[in-house]
Every structure is written in structure tokens, then in C-alpha cells.
Short mmCIF file of C-alpha atoms in Angstrom, two decimals:
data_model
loop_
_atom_site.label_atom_id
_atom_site.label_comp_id
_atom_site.label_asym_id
_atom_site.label_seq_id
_atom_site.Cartn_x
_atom_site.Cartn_y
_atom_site.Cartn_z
CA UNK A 30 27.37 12.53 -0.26
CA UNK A 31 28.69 14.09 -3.19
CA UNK A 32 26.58 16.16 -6.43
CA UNK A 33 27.20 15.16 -10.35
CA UNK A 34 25.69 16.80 -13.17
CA UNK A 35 25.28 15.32 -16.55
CA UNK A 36 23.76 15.91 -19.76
CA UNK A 37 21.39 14.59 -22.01
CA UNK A 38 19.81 16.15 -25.77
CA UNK A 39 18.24 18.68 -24.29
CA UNK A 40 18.35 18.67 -20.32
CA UNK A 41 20.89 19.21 -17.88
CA UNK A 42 20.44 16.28 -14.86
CA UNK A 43 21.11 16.55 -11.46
CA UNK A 44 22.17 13.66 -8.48
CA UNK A 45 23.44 12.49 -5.63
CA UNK A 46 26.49 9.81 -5.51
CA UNK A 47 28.93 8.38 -2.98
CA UNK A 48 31.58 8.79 -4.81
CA UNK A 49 33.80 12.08 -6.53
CA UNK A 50 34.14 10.00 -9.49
CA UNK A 51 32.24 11.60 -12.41
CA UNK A 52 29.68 9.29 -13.54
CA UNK A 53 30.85 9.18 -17.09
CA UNK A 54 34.66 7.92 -15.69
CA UNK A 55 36.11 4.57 -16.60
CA UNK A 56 34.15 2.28 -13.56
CA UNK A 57 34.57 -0.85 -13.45
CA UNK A 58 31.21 -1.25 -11.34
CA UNK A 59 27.99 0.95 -11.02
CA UNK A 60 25.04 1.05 -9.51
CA UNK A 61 22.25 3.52 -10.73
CA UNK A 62 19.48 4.76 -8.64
CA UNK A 63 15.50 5.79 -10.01
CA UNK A 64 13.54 7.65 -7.99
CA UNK A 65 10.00 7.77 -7.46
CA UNK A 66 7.02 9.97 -9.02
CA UNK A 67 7.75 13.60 -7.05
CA UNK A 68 10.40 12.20 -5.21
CA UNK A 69 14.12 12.47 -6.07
CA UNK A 70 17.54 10.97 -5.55
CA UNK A 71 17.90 12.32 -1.65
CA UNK A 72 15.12 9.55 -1.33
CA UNK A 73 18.44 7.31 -2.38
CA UNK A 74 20.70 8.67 0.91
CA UNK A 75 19.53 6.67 3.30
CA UNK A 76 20.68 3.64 1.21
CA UNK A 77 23.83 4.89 0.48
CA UNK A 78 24.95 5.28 3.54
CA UNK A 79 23.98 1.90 4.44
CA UNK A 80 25.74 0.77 1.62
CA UNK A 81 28.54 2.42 2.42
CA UNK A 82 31.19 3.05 -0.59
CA UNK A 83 32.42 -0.41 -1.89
CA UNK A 84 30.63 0.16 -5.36
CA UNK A 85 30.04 3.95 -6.83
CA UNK A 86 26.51 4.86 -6.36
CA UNK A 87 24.45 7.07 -8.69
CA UNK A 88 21.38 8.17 -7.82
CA UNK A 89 19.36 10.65 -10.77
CA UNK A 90 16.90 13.26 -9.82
CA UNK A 91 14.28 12.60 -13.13
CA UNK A 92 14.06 15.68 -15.35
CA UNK A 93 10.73 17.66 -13.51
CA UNK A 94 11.85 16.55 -10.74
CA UNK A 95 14.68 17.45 -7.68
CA UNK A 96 17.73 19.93 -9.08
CA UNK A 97 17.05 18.75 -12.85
CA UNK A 98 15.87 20.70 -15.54
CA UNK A 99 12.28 20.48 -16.56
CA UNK A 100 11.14 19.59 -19.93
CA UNK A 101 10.58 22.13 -22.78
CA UNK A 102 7.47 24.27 -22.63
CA UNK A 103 5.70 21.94 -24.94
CA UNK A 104 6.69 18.84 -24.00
CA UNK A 105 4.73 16.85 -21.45
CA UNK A 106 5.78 13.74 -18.93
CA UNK A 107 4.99 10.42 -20.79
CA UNK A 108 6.24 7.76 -18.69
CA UNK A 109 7.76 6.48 -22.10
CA UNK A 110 9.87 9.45 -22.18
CA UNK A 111 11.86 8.66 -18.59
CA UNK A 112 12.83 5.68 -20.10
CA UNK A 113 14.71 7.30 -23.23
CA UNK A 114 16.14 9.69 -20.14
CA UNK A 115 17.65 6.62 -19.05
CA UNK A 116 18.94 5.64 -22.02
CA UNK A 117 20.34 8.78 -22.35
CA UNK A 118 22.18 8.71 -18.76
CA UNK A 119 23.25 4.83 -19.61
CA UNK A 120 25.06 5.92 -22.96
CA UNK A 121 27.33 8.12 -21.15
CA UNK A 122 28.27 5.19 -18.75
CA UNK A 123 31.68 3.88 -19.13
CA UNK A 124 31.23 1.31 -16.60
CA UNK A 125 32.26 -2.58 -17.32
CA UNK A 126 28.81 -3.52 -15.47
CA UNK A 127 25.74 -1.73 -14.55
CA UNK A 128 23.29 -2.61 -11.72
CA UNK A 129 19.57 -0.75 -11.86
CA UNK A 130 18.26 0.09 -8.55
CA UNK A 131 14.55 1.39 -8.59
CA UNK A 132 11.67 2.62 -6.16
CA UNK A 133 7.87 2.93 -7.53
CA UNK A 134 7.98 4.67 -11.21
CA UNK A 135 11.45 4.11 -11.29
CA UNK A 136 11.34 0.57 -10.69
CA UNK A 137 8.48 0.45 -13.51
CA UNK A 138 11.22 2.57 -16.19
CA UNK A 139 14.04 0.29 -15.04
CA UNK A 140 11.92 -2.95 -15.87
CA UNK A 141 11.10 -1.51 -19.63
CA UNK A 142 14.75 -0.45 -19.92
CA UNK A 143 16.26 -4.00 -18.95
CA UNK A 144 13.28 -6.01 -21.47
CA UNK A 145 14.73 -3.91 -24.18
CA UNK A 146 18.41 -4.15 -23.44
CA UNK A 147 18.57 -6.49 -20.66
CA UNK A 148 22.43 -7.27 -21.95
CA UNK A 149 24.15 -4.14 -21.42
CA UNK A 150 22.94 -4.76 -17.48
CA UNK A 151 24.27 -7.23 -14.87
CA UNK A 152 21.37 -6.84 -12.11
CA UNK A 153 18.11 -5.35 -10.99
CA UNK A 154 17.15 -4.70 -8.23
CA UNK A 155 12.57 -2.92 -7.89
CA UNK A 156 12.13 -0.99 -4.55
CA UNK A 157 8.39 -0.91 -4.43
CA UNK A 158 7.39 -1.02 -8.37
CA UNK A 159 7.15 -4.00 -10.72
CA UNK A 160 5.48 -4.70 -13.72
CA UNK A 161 3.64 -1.58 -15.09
CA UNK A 162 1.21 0.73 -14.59
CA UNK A 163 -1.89 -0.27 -17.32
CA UNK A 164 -4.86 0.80 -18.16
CA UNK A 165 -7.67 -1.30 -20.02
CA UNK A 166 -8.70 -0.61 -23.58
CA UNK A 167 -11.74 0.40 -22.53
CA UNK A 168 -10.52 3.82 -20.69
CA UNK A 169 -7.76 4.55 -23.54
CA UNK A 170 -11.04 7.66 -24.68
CA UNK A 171 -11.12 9.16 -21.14
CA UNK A 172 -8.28 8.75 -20.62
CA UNK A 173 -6.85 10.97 -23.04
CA UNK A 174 -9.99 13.60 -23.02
CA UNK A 175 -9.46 14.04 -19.11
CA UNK A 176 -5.31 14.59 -20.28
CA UNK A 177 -6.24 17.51 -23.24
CA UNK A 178 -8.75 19.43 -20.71
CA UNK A 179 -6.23 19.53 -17.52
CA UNK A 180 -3.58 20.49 -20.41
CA UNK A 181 -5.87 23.45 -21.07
CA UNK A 182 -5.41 25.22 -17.74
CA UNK A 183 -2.03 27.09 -17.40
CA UNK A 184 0.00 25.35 -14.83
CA UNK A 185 0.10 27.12 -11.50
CA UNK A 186 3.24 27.22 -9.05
CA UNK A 187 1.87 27.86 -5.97
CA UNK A 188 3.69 30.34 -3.31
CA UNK A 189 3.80 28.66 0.37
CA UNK A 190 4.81 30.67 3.66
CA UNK A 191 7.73 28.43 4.44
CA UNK A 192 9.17 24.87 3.71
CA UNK A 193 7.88 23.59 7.01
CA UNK A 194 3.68 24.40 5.18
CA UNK A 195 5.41 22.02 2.07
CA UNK A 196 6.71 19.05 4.19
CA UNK A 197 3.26 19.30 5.81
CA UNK A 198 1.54 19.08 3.21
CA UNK A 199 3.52 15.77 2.08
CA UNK A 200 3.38 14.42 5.30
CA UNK A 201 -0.03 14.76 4.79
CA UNK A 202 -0.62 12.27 1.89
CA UNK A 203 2.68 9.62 2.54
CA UNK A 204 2.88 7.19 4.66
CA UNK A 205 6.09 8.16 6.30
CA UNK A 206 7.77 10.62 9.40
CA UNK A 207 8.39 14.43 9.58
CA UNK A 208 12.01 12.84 9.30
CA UNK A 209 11.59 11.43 5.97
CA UNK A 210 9.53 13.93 4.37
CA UNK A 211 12.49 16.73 5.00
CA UNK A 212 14.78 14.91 3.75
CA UNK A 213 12.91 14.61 0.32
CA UNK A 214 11.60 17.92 0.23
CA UNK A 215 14.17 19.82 1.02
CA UNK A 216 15.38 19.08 -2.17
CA UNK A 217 12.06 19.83 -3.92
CA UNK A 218 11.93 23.15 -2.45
CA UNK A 219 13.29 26.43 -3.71
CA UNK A 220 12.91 29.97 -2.08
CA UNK A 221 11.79 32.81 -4.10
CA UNK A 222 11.19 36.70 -3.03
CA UNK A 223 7.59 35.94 -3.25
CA UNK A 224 7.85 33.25 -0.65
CA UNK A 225 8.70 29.15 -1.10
CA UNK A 226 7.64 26.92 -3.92
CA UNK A 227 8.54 23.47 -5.19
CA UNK A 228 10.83 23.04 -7.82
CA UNK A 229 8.82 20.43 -9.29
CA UNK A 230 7.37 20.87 -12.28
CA UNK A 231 3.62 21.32 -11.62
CA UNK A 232 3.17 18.98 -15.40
CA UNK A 233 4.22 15.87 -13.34
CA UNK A 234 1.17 16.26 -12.01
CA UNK A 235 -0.68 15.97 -15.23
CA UNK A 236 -3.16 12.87 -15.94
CA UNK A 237 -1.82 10.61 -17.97
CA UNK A 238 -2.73 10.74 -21.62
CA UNK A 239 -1.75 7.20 -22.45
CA UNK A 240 -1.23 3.72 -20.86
CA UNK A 241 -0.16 0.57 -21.85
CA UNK A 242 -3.22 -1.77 -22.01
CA UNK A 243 -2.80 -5.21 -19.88
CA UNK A 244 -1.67 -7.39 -23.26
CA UNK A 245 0.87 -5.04 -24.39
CA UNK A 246 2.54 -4.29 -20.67
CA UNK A 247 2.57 -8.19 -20.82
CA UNK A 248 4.13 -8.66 -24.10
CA UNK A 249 6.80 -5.95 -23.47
CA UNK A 250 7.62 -7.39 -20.01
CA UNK A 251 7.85 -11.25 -21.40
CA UNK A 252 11.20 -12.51 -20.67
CA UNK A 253 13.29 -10.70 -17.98
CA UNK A 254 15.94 -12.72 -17.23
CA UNK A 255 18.41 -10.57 -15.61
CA UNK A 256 18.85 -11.78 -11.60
CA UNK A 257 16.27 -9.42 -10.05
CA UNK A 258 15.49 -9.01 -6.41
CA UNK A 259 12.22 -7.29 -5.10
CA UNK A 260 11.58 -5.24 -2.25
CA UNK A 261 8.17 -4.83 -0.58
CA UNK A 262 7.12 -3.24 1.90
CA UNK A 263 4.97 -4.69 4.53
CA UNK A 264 3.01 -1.76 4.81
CA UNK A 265 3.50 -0.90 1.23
CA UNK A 266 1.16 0.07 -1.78
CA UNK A 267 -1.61 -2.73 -2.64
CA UNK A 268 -0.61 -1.57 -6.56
CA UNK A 269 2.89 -3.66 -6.04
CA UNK A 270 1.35 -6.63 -4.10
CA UNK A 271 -1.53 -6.58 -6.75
CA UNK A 272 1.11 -5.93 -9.61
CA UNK A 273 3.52 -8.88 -8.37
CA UNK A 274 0.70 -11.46 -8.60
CA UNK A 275 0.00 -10.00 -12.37
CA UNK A 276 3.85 -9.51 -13.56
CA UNK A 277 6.29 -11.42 -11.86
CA UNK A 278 6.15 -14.55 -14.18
CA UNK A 279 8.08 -12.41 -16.27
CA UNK A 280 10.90 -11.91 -14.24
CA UNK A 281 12.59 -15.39 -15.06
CA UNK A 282 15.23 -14.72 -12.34
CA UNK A 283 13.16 -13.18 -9.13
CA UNK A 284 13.83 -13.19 -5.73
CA UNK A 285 11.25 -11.48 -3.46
CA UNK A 286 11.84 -9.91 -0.14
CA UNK A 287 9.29 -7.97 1.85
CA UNK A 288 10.73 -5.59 4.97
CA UNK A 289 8.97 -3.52 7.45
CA UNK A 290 8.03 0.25 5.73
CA UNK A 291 5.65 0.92 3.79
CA UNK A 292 5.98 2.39 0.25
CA UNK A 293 9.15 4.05 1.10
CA UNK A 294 10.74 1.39 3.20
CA UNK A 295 14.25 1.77 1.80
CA UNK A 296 14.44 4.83 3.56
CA UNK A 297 12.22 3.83 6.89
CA UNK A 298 14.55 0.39 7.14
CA UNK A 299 17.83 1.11 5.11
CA UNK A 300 20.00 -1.03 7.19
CA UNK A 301 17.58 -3.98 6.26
CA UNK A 302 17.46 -3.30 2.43
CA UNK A 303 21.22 -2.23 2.53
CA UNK A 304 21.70 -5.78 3.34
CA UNK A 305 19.19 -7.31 0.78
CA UNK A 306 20.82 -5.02 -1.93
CA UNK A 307 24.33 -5.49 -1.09
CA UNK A 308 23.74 -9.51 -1.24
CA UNK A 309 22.09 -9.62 -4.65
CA UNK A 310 24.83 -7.12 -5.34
CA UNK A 311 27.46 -9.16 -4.58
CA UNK A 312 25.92 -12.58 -5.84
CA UNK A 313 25.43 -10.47 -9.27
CA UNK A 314 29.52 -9.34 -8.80
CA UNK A 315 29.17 -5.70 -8.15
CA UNK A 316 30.80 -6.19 -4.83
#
């Protein structure tokens, strides 16, 4: 696997590809990768090199997140905001076509991004994530007051005695292998003379302030009518199977697949969703 860098306004990104093409090089296919909440785009590796190297492969680490910078002091992680990032990253892309591929939060950015400007992308493909995250009316006041009072309190990087106590304490609330969580935190981990912290940014963390209520995730999500293919997994969060049921009337051109894994099934069964993705791939023309 190969590293790119790129920037946006303000932030330098960071990423993993398959290719030593820059990302912002004359292509005349991509496809680009979206992470997960506190993951990052080693979670994308697995997939790859399934994939193999027929059609460059860019895979972003979200700003907070992985090798990327974190925001400004006094900004804050509005799930909004990630999808500007991408708009960001997709303006640098010289590519004749681009292909979305994305897991859980990034699947949920990606679907925003393509109901806004579903023609400057060929296909999408949601790992995990569909629709979007709402909350009702109702909550909008606590919400926000439980945001302002956890915004209060000074952000805290905690010191760990090695990066073996860090994939532990992942392992501890996923649902996947020792194998798995090393390979994601490895890249969320930095050592320091006082010991080994994540390179997260603990503000990821933060409640959200605002949410979309149920009407207005609906309206924004209307029409998708770019070929989309989703991936489930069997053992995956109740949120997507839930969230499928609510949203996927709205993806006009939907094909659903479900795989053994749970939540992070692209990397417990990449040679299955290799397969999937290289299909709708191909029957989109990226391959």
C-alpha cells in the first residue's frame, strides 16, 4: 500500500491508496474510500488487497481522525462538516469518473454528498451505513444542552502504558479480532515520552449538538438515483437494518447484499465484499 497527502482550506489529509499515482493526477477511474467514526483508512486495506490494483484506490483518514490533521481549536465535529471535507477532497479530483465507497459515518457523508451532486459520481457503493443518523424534534433542547456542558470540560488525552492497553481497550467495545483491531489502531496510535496515546482527537468524541430530524433526513435523501449497492453485515449494527427499512426507498437504484461480519465485515470477509464491490464496479464501468 502506498501514503498520499492532500490538502484542503485549512487541513492537511492523510491516506492510504494502491496506487503511486497522486490522487489529484489525470485518472481516468477512481474509487474513494470513507471511513468510519474513530476508525480510519487502514480499515480500507483489507479491501484493497482484495481488490487488487485494476482501478486506483483512495482511501481518506477524516480530519480528527488516523494521520490527518485535527480541526482548529475552536472548531468542533459536525457531521455536516465531513461532508464539505469531501467536497473539498472531490474538487481536487481529476478523474473522468468517481466511485464512493463508504463504511458506517462514511457511508452516511457519502449518501448526503451524492443527493447534492449525484452527477459528478458514477457509483456508490454503503459498507454498513445508509440513510442518516436523526434525531426527533423533540430531543433537538437536550440535545444541544448535553453538547455545550461536555464542551465545557477541557478535552483530556489520556497516557496508556503501551499500544497493546489501546487495542484492548477497542477490542473491548467492537465486535471484531485482536487481528482487526491492530490493524486499525496502529494507525490511531502515537508514542510520546510520557507513554502512548491516540492520535484521535478526543472532540470526536463529543455529543452531538445537532441532528437532522426524521422529515428533513427524508427530504434531503429523496431521490438517489446513482446505481448503489449495500453491504450488511449479518452480524452487523441493528441501526443499518433498522435504517434500511426507513431510507432505502430513496435509493432509486439499490442493490442489497448482506455477508458474514458484523459491523466491520469488509475487513472480517474482504474476499466476499471484494467480489460484491468489484461487480457493481464493473457493471457501473470502473473496471
Amino acid at each position: 500500500m502506498e501514503t498520499f497527502s492532500l490538502s484542503t482550506r485549512t487541513l492537511t489529509l492523510k491516506g492510504i491508496s494502491n496506487t503511486q499515482s497522486a490522487f489529484g493526477a489525470p485518472h481516468d477511474k477512481v474509487v474513494v474510500a470513507l471511513h468510519g467514526w474513530q476508525d480510519n483508512a487502514a480499515s480500507f486495506t483489507p479491501l484493497m488487497e482484495a481488490l487488487g490494483p485494476d482501478v486506483p484506490m483512495f482511501a481518506l483518514d477524516w480530519p480528527g481522525h488516523g494521520l490527518s490533521d485535527w480541526r482548529s481549536p475552536d472548531a468542533h465535529y459536525y457531521f455536516i462538516d465531513y461532508v464539505d471535507d469531501l467536497q473539498q477532497v472531490l474538487a481536487k479530483c481529476r478523474a473522468k469518473e468517481i466511485h464512493l465507497v463508504g463504511h458506517s459515518m462514511g457511508a452516511m457523508v457519502a449518501s448526503l454528498y451524492t443527493a447534492c451532486f449525484a452527477e459528478q459520481l458514477n457509483s456508490l457503493t454503503l459498507i454498513e451505513g445508509v440513510g442518516l443518523v436523526c434525531a426527533s424534534p423533540e430531543e433537538s433542547t437536550e440535545l444541544l444542552k448535553r453538547a455545550l456542558v461536555q464542551r465545557m470540560r477541557a478535552p483530556k488525552l489520556r497516557v496508556y502504558d503501551s499500544a497493546q492497553d489501546l487495542i484492548a481497550r477497542r477490542l473491548a467495545v467492537s465486535d471484531f479480532d485482536e487481528a482487526i483491531a491492530t490493524k486499525l489502531m496502529q494507525r490511531n496510535i502515537q508514542t510520546t515520552a510520557a507513554g502512548v496515546t491516540l492520535r484521535t482527537d478526543p472532540r470526536i468524541k463529543h455529543y452531538s449538538a445537532f441532528r437532522y430530524s426524521p422529515d428533513q433526513a427524508h427530504a434531503l435523501l429523496a431521490d438517489i438515483n446513482l446505481p448503489t449497492l449495500l453491504i450488511k453485515g449479518i452480524s452487523g449494527y441493528q441501526l443499518v437494518r433498522d435504517n434500511e427499512t426507513d431510507f432505502s426507498r430513496h435509493y432509486n437504484n439499490l442493490r442489497v447484499e448482506s455477508v458474514v461480519g458484523g459491523h466491520h465485515c469488509h475487513m472480517e470477509n474482504a474476499q466476499l465484499c471484494a467480489r460484491l464491490i468489484g461487480a457493481h464496479l464493473h457493471q457501473n464501468g470502473a473496471i
